[in-house]
Amino acid sequence: MTDLVGVLGGLSAGMAAGVVFFGGLSATVARISQARRPAVLMLLSTFLRLAFVIVTVTLVALAWDWPAVLAALIGLLVVRGALVRRARHAARDTA
Protein backbone atom coordinates (compact mmCIF):
# COMPACT_ATOMS: atom_id res chain seq x y z
CA MET A 1 0.00 0.00 0.00
CA THR A 2 2.83 2.40 0.83
CA ASP A 3 4.45 1.72 -2.55
CA LEU A 4 1.19 2.54 -4.31
CA VAL A 5 0.89 5.82 -2.41
CA GLY A 6 4.47 6.70 -3.32
CA VAL A 7 4.00 5.86 -6.98
CA LEU A 8 0.74 7.79 -7.22
CA GLY A 9 2.29 10.71 -5.35
CA GLY A 10 5.29 10.68 -7.65
CA LEU A 11 3.09 10.44 -10.72
CA SER A 12 0.94 13.37 -9.65
CA ALA A 13 3.99 15.44 -8.68
CA GLY A 14 5.58 14.71 -12.06
CA MET A 15 2.42 15.64 -13.89
CA ALA A 16 2.18 18.90 -11.95
CA ALA A 17 5.83 19.63 -12.72
CA GLY A 18 5.14 18.91 -16.39
CA VAL A 19 2.23 21.32 -16.47
CA VAL A 20 4.36 24.04 -14.87
CA PHE A 21 7.37 23.32 -17.12
CA PHE A 22 5.55 23.13 -20.43
CA GLY A 23 3.03 25.81 -19.50
CA GLY A 24 5.92 28.11 -18.68
CA LEU A 25 7.56 27.23 -21.99
CA SER A 26 4.36 28.07 -23.84
CA ALA A 27 4.01 31.38 -22.01
CA THR A 28 7.64 32.24 -22.74
CA VAL A 29 7.30 31.49 -26.44
CA ALA A 30 4.12 33.58 -26.61
CA ARG A 31 5.83 36.57 -24.98
CA ILE A 32 9.27 36.38 -26.54
CA SER A 33 8.42 38.47 -29.60
CA GLN A 34 7.27 41.35 -27.38
CA ALA A 35 10.16 41.23 -24.91
CA ARG A 36 12.76 43.99 -24.85
CA ARG A 37 15.44 41.40 -24.07
CA PRO A 38 14.29 38.06 -25.47
CA ALA A 39 17.54 36.26 -24.59
CA VAL A 40 17.24 37.23 -20.93
CA LEU A 41 13.60 36.16 -20.88
CA MET A 42 14.43 32.79 -22.43
CA LEU A 43 17.39 32.12 -20.12
CA LEU A 44 15.50 33.14 -16.99
CA SER A 45 12.47 31.09 -17.99
CA THR A 46 14.62 28.04 -18.71
CA PHE A 47 16.45 28.36 -15.41
CA LEU A 48 13.23 28.73 -13.38
CA ARG A 49 11.45 25.88 -15.15
CA LEU A 50 14.40 23.51 -14.77
CA ALA A 51 14.87 24.50 -11.13
CA PHE A 52 11.20 23.73 -10.45
CA VAL A 53 11.43 20.29 -12.04
CA ILE A 54 14.70 19.47 -10.25
CA VAL A 55 13.28 20.52 -6.87
CA THR A 56 10.08 18.55 -7.49
CA VAL A 57 11.92 15.36 -8.43
CA THR A 58 14.33 15.81 -5.50
CA LEU A 59 11.45 16.18 -3.06
CA VAL A 60 9.83 13.05 -4.47
CA ALA A 61 13.14 11.21 -4.07
CA LEU A 62 13.45 12.36 -0.45
CA ALA A 63 9.86 11.47 0.40
CA TRP A 64 9.65 8.09 -1.32
CA ASP A 65 11.78 5.45 -3.00
CA TRP A 66 12.99 5.11 -6.60
CA PRO A 67 9.68 3.82 -8.04
CA ALA A 68 8.10 7.14 -7.09
CA VAL A 69 10.92 9.04 -8.83
CA LEU A 70 10.42 6.92 -11.93
CA ALA A 71 6.68 7.60 -11.74
CA ALA A 72 7.39 11.34 -11.47
CA LEU A 73 9.50 11.24 -14.62
CA ILE A 74 6.81 9.22 -16.40
CA GLY A 75 4.21 11.78 -15.29
CA LEU A 76 6.33 14.55 -16.77
CA LEU A 77 6.54 12.69 -20.08
CA VAL A 78 2.81 11.95 -20.08
CA VAL A 79 2.04 15.65 -19.80
CA ARG A 80 4.53 16.40 -22.57
CA GLY A 81 2.90 13.83 -24.83
CA ALA A 82 -0.57 15.17 -24.12
CA LEU A 83 0.45 18.76 -24.82
CA VAL A 84 2.25 17.80 -28.05
CA ARG A 85 -0.83 15.90 -29.21
CA ARG A 86 -3.00 18.88 -28.31
CA ALA A 87 -0.73 21.30 -30.22
CA ARG A 88 -0.72 19.06 -33.30
CA HIS A 89 -4.50 18.83 -33.18
CA ALA A 90 -4.81 22.61 -32.88
CA ALA A 91 -2.37 23.14 -35.78
CA ARG A 92 -4.32 20.69 -37.93
CA ASP A 93 -7.57 22.54 -37.19
CA THR A 94 -6.15 25.94 -38.17
CA ALA A 95 -4.52 24.67 -41.38
Tab-separated table of N, CA and C in Angstrom:
chain	number	residue	atom	x	y	z
A	1	MET	N	0.826	-1.201	0.000
A	1	MET	CA	0.000	0.000	0.000
A	1	MET	C	0.862	1.254	0.000
A	2	THR	N	1.947	1.228	0.770
A	2	THR	CA	2.832	2.395	0.834
A	2	THR	C	3.487	2.647	-0.516
A	3	ASP	N	3.858	1.563	-1.221
A	3	ASP	CA	4.453	1.724	-2.545
A	3	ASP	C	3.474	2.362	-3.515
A	4	LEU	N	2.212	1.971	-3.426
A	4	LEU	CA	1.195	2.539	-4.307
A	4	LEU	C	1.021	4.024	-4.030
A	5	VAL	N	1.012	4.405	-2.775
A	5	VAL	CA	0.891	5.820	-2.408
A	5	VAL	C	2.083	6.607	-2.946
A	6	GLY	N	3.274	6.043	-2.821
A	6	GLY	CA	4.468	6.704	-3.325
A	6	GLY	C	4.452	6.851	-4.835
A	7	VAL	N	4.044	5.803	-5.520
A	7	VAL	CA	4.003	5.856	-6.980
A	7	VAL	C	2.944	6.855	-7.445
A	8	LEU	N	1.784	6.826	-6.826
A	8	LEU	CA	0.740	7.786	-7.216
A	8	LEU	C	1.136	9.222	-6.857
A	9	GLY	N	1.789	9.384	-5.714
A	9	GLY	CA	2.286	10.712	-5.350
A	9	GLY	C	3.351	11.203	-6.309
A	10	GLY	N	4.263	10.312	-6.685
A	10	GLY	CA	5.294	10.675	-7.652
A	10	GLY	C	4.711	10.993	-9.013
A	11	LEU	N	3.736	10.196	-9.432
A	11	LEU	CA	3.087	10.436	-10.720
A	11	LEU	C	2.389	11.791	-10.740
A	12	SER	N	1.651	12.087	-9.684
A	12	SER	CA	0.945	13.371	-9.647
A	12	SER	C	1.917	14.546	-9.530
A	13	ALA	N	2.991	14.382	-8.777
A	13	ALA	CA	3.990	15.444	-8.679
A	13	ALA	C	4.672	15.663	-10.025
A	14	GLY	N	4.976	14.583	-10.735
A	14	GLY	CA	5.581	14.705	-12.055
A	14	GLY	C	4.655	15.352	-13.058
A	15	MET	N	3.385	15.025	-12.988
A	15	MET	CA	2.423	15.643	-13.893
A	15	MET	C	2.280	17.130	-13.589
A	16	ALA	N	2.258	17.475	-12.319
A	16	ALA	CA	2.182	18.896	-11.947
A	16	ALA	C	3.434	19.636	-12.418
A	17	ALA	N	4.589	19.017	-12.259
A	17	ALA	CA	5.830	19.631	-12.725
A	17	ALA	C	5.812	19.790	-14.238
A	18	GLY	N	5.252	18.818	-14.932
A	18	GLY	CA	5.141	18.906	-16.387
A	18	GLY	C	4.243	20.034	-16.829
A	19	VAL	N	3.137	20.219	-16.131
A	19	VAL	CA	2.227	21.317	-16.467
A	19	VAL	C	2.925	22.659	-16.251
A	20	VAL	N	3.644	22.794	-15.141
A	20	VAL	CA	4.364	24.040	-14.874
A	20	VAL	C	5.470	24.247	-15.906
A	21	PHE	N	6.248	23.199	-16.194
A	21	PHE	CA	7.368	23.316	-17.116
A	21	PHE	C	6.891	23.682	-18.518
A	22	PHE	N	5.976	22.904	-19.059
A	22	PHE	CA	5.550	23.134	-20.429
A	22	PHE	C	4.583	24.306	-20.554
A	23	GLY	N	3.833	24.594	-19.496
A	23	GLY	CA	3.025	25.809	-19.497
A	23	GLY	C	3.894	27.050	-19.483
A	24	GLY	N	4.968	27.002	-18.703
A	24	GLY	CA	5.917	28.110	-18.681
A	24	GLY	C	6.619	28.275	-20.013
A	25	LEU	N	6.940	27.172	-20.660
A	25	LEU	CA	7.560	27.235	-21.986
A	25	LEU	C	6.609	27.880	-22.988
A	26	SER	N	5.355	27.491	-22.938
A	26	SER	CA	4.361	28.067	-23.841
A	26	SER	C	4.193	29.564	-23.599
A	27	ALA	N	4.148	29.959	-22.329
A	27	ALA	CA	4.012	31.383	-22.009
A	27	ALA	C	5.240	32.165	-22.465
A	28	THR	N	6.409	31.574	-22.317
A	28	THR	CA	7.636	32.242	-22.743
A	28	THR	C	7.662	32.428	-24.257
A	29	VAL	N	7.307	31.401	-24.985
A	29	VAL	CA	7.297	31.491	-26.443
A	29	VAL	C	6.280	32.525	-26.909
A	30	ALA	N	5.143	32.599	-26.231
A	30	ALA	CA	4.125	33.576	-26.612
A	30	ALA	C	4.584	35.014	-26.358
A	31	ARG	N	5.413	35.221	-25.333
A	31	ARG	CA	5.827	36.575	-24.975
A	31	ARG	C	7.168	36.989	-25.555
A	32	ILE	N	7.888	36.083	-26.144
A	32	ILE	CA	9.270	36.379	-26.537
A	32	ILE	C	9.355	37.433	-27.644
A	33	SER	N	8.373	37.486	-28.513
A	33	SER	CA	8.425	38.468	-29.599
A	33	SER	C	8.166	39.890	-29.098
A	34	GLN	N	7.575	40.034	-27.933
A	34	GLN	CA	7.273	41.348	-27.382
A	34	GLN	C	8.268	41.789	-26.316
A	35	ALA	N	9.212	40.939	-25.980
A	35	ALA	CA	10.158	41.235	-24.905
A	35	ALA	C	11.240	42.197	-25.399
A	36	ARG	N	11.665	43.083	-24.497
A	36	ARG	CA	12.756	43.988	-24.849
A	36	ARG	C	14.074	43.223	-24.929
A	37	ARG	N	14.232	42.236	-24.076
A	37	ARG	CA	15.439	41.405	-24.073
A	37	ARG	C	15.023	39.936	-24.143
A	38	PRO	N	14.789	39.438	-25.339
A	38	PRO	CA	14.295	38.064	-25.465
A	38	PRO	C	15.275	37.008	-24.943
A	39	ALA	N	16.571	37.252	-25.075
A	39	ALA	CA	17.540	36.265	-24.595
A	39	ALA	C	17.480	36.134	-23.077
A	40	VAL	N	17.335	37.257	-22.390
A	40	VAL	CA	17.242	37.229	-20.927
A	40	VAL	C	15.962	36.519	-20.505
A	41	LEU	N	14.874	36.817	-21.191
A	41	LEU	CA	13.597	36.162	-20.883
A	41	LEU	C	13.719	34.652	-21.070
A	42	MET	N	14.311	34.228	-22.158
A	42	MET	CA	14.433	32.793	-22.431
A	42	MET	C	15.338	32.111	-21.414
A	43	LEU	N	16.477	32.722	-21.093
A	43	LEU	CA	17.385	32.121	-20.119
A	43	LEU	C	16.768	32.050	-18.721
A	44	LEU	N	16.124	33.123	-18.307
A	44	LEU	CA	15.497	33.140	-16.991
A	44	LEU	C	14.364	32.117	-16.914
A	45	SER	N	13.564	32.056	-17.956
A	45	SER	CA	12.469	31.090	-17.991
A	45	SER	C	12.999	29.660	-17.931
A	46	THR	N	14.034	29.385	-18.708
A	46	THR	CA	14.620	28.042	-18.712
A	46	THR	C	15.160	27.680	-17.336
A	47	PHE	N	15.888	28.607	-16.734
A	47	PHE	CA	16.445	28.358	-15.405
A	47	PHE	C	15.352	28.081	-14.382
A	48	LEU	N	14.311	28.903	-14.357
A	48	LEU	CA	13.234	28.726	-13.377
A	48	LEU	C	12.463	27.432	-13.604
A	49	ARG	N	12.187	27.116	-14.861
A	49	ARG	CA	11.450	25.883	-15.148
A	49	ARG	C	12.264	24.646	-14.780
A	50	LEU	N	13.544	24.644	-15.130
A	50	LEU	CA	14.397	23.509	-14.770
A	50	LEU	C	14.570	23.389	-13.258
A	51	ALA	N	14.731	24.521	-12.588
A	51	ALA	CA	14.870	24.499	-11.128
A	51	ALA	C	13.618	23.901	-10.487
A	52	PHE	N	12.443	24.263	-11.003
A	52	PHE	CA	11.200	23.730	-10.450
A	52	PHE	C	11.124	22.215	-10.617
A	53	VAL	N	11.481	21.730	-11.791
A	53	VAL	CA	11.431	20.286	-12.043
A	53	VAL	C	12.458	19.559	-11.174
A	54	ILE	N	13.662	20.112	-11.065
A	54	ILE	CA	14.695	19.468	-10.245
A	54	ILE	C	14.282	19.420	-8.778
A	55	VAL	N	13.730	20.499	-8.268
A	55	VAL	CA	13.277	20.524	-6.872
A	55	VAL	C	12.137	19.532	-6.667
A	56	THR	N	11.207	19.481	-7.608
A	56	THR	CA	10.082	18.551	-7.489
A	56	THR	C	10.564	17.102	-7.453
A	57	VAL	N	11.430	16.737	-8.380
A	57	VAL	CA	11.924	15.356	-8.425
A	57	VAL	C	12.767	15.049	-7.188
A	58	THR	N	13.539	16.016	-6.715
A	58	THR	CA	14.331	15.814	-5.502
A	58	THR	C	13.435	15.592	-4.287
A	59	LEU	N	12.375	16.367	-4.176
A	59	LEU	CA	11.445	16.180	-3.057
A	59	LEU	C	10.758	14.819	-3.122
A	60	VAL	N	10.416	14.385	-4.314
A	60	VAL	CA	9.832	13.051	-4.473
A	60	VAL	C	10.840	11.995	-4.041
A	61	ALA	N	12.102	12.168	-4.432
A	61	ALA	CA	13.140	11.206	-4.066
A	61	ALA	C	13.366	11.173	-2.556
A	62	LEU	N	13.267	12.320	-1.899
A	62	LEU	CA	13.449	12.364	-0.452
A	62	LEU	C	12.253	11.782	0.294
A	63	ALA	N	11.061	11.939	-0.272
A	63	ALA	CA	9.855	11.473	0.404
A	63	ALA	C	9.597	9.983	0.198
A	64	TRP	N	9.928	9.476	-1.003
A	64	TRP	CA	9.648	8.086	-1.322
A	64	TRP	C	10.876	7.423	-1.916
A	65	ASP	N	10.684	6.233	-2.436
A	65	ASP	CA	11.785	5.452	-2.995
A	65	ASP	C	11.857	5.650	-4.512
A	66	TRP	N	12.755	4.920	-5.177
A	66	TRP	CA	12.991	5.114	-6.599
A	66	TRP	C	11.787	4.855	-7.493
A	67	PRO	N	10.843	3.952	-7.156
A	67	PRO	CA	9.679	3.816	-8.035
A	67	PRO	C	8.860	5.111	-8.135
A	68	ALA	N	8.824	5.872	-7.059
A	68	ALA	CA	8.103	7.144	-7.091
A	68	ALA	C	8.823	8.158	-7.981
A	69	VAL	N	10.152	8.144	-7.955
A	69	VAL	CA	10.924	9.040	-8.825
A	69	VAL	C	10.690	8.666	-10.286
A	70	LEU	N	10.700	7.379	-10.571
A	70	LEU	CA	10.421	6.916	-11.929
A	70	LEU	C	9.009	7.318	-12.352
A	71	ALA	N	8.059	7.197	-11.447
A	71	ALA	CA	6.683	7.603	-11.744
A	71	ALA	C	6.597	9.108	-11.990
A	72	ALA	N	7.381	9.886	-11.259
A	72	ALA	CA	7.391	11.338	-11.472
A	72	ALA	C	7.907	11.669	-12.866
A	73	LEU	N	8.961	11.001	-13.284
A	73	LEU	CA	9.497	11.242	-14.623
A	73	LEU	C	8.514	10.785	-15.703
A	74	ILE	N	7.834	9.685	-15.455
A	74	ILE	CA	6.814	9.217	-16.400
A	74	ILE	C	5.666	10.223	-16.467
A	75	GLY	N	5.269	10.761	-15.315
A	75	GLY	CA	4.213	11.778	-15.293
A	75	GLY	C	4.591	13.012	-16.094
A	76	LEU	N	5.847	13.415	-15.993
A	76	LEU	CA	6.334	14.549	-16.765
A	76	LEU	C	6.228	14.259	-18.267
A	77	LEU	N	6.615	13.059	-18.665
A	77	LEU	CA	6.545	12.690	-20.081
A	77	LEU	C	5.110	12.525	-20.570
A	78	VAL	N	4.224	12.071	-19.702
A	78	VAL	CA	2.809	11.945	-20.077
A	78	VAL	C	2.223	13.314	-20.391
A	79	VAL	N	2.529	14.293	-19.558
A	79	VAL	CA	2.037	15.652	-19.797
A	79	VAL	C	2.622	16.197	-21.095
A	80	ARG	N	3.907	15.953	-21.325
A	80	ARG	CA	4.534	16.400	-22.568
A	80	ARG	C	3.828	15.798	-23.775
A	81	GLY	N	3.582	14.496	-23.723
A	81	GLY	CA	2.903	13.829	-24.835
A	81	GLY	C	1.507	14.371	-25.070
A	82	ALA	N	0.785	14.629	-23.990
A	82	ALA	CA	-0.571	15.166	-24.120
A	82	ALA	C	-0.559	16.566	-24.717
A	83	LEU	N	0.388	17.397	-24.296
A	83	LEU	CA	0.455	18.756	-24.820
A	83	LEU	C	0.926	18.786	-26.271
A	84	VAL	N	1.827	17.883	-26.650
A	84	VAL	CA	2.252	17.796	-28.050
A	84	VAL	C	1.082	17.354	-28.918
A	85	ARG	N	0.353	16.360	-28.462
A	85	ARG	CA	-0.825	15.904	-29.210
A	85	ARG	C	-1.851	17.018	-29.347
A	86	ARG	N	-2.045	17.770	-28.276
A	86	ARG	CA	-3.001	18.884	-28.308
A	86	ARG	C	-2.550	19.967	-29.286
A	87	ALA	N	-1.253	20.276	-29.302
A	87	ALA	CA	-0.730	21.297	-30.216
A	87	ALA	C	-0.853	20.838	-31.666
A	88	ARG	N	-0.572	19.571	-31.931
A	88	ARG	CA	-0.720	19.055	-33.297
A	88	ARG	C	-2.169	19.117	-33.752
A	89	HIS	N	-3.077	18.780	-32.846
A	89	HIS	CA	-4.502	18.828	-33.177
A	89	HIS	C	-4.930	20.257	-33.460
A	90	ALA	N	-4.463	21.203	-32.676
A	90	ALA	CA	-4.813	22.609	-32.883
A	90	ALA	C	-4.221	23.132	-34.199
A	91	ALA	N	-2.991	22.713	-34.524
A	91	ALA	CA	-2.366	23.140	-35.775
A	91	ALA	C	-3.109	22.549	-36.973
A	92	ARG	N	-3.568	21.328	-36.837
A	92	ARG	CA	-4.321	20.688	-37.934
A	92	ARG	C	-5.651	21.406	-38.133
A	93	ASP	N	-6.292	21.854	-37.074
A	93	ASP	CA	-7.574	22.535	-37.192
A	93	ASP	C	-7.449	23.907	-37.830
A	94	THR	N	-6.316	24.587	-37.607
A	94	THR	CA	-6.152	25.935	-38.169
A	94	THR	C	-5.632	25.896	-39.599
A	95	ALA	N	-5.094	24.764	-40.022
A	95	ALA	CA	-4.518	24.670	-41.382
A	95	ALA	C	-5.572	24.434	-42.422
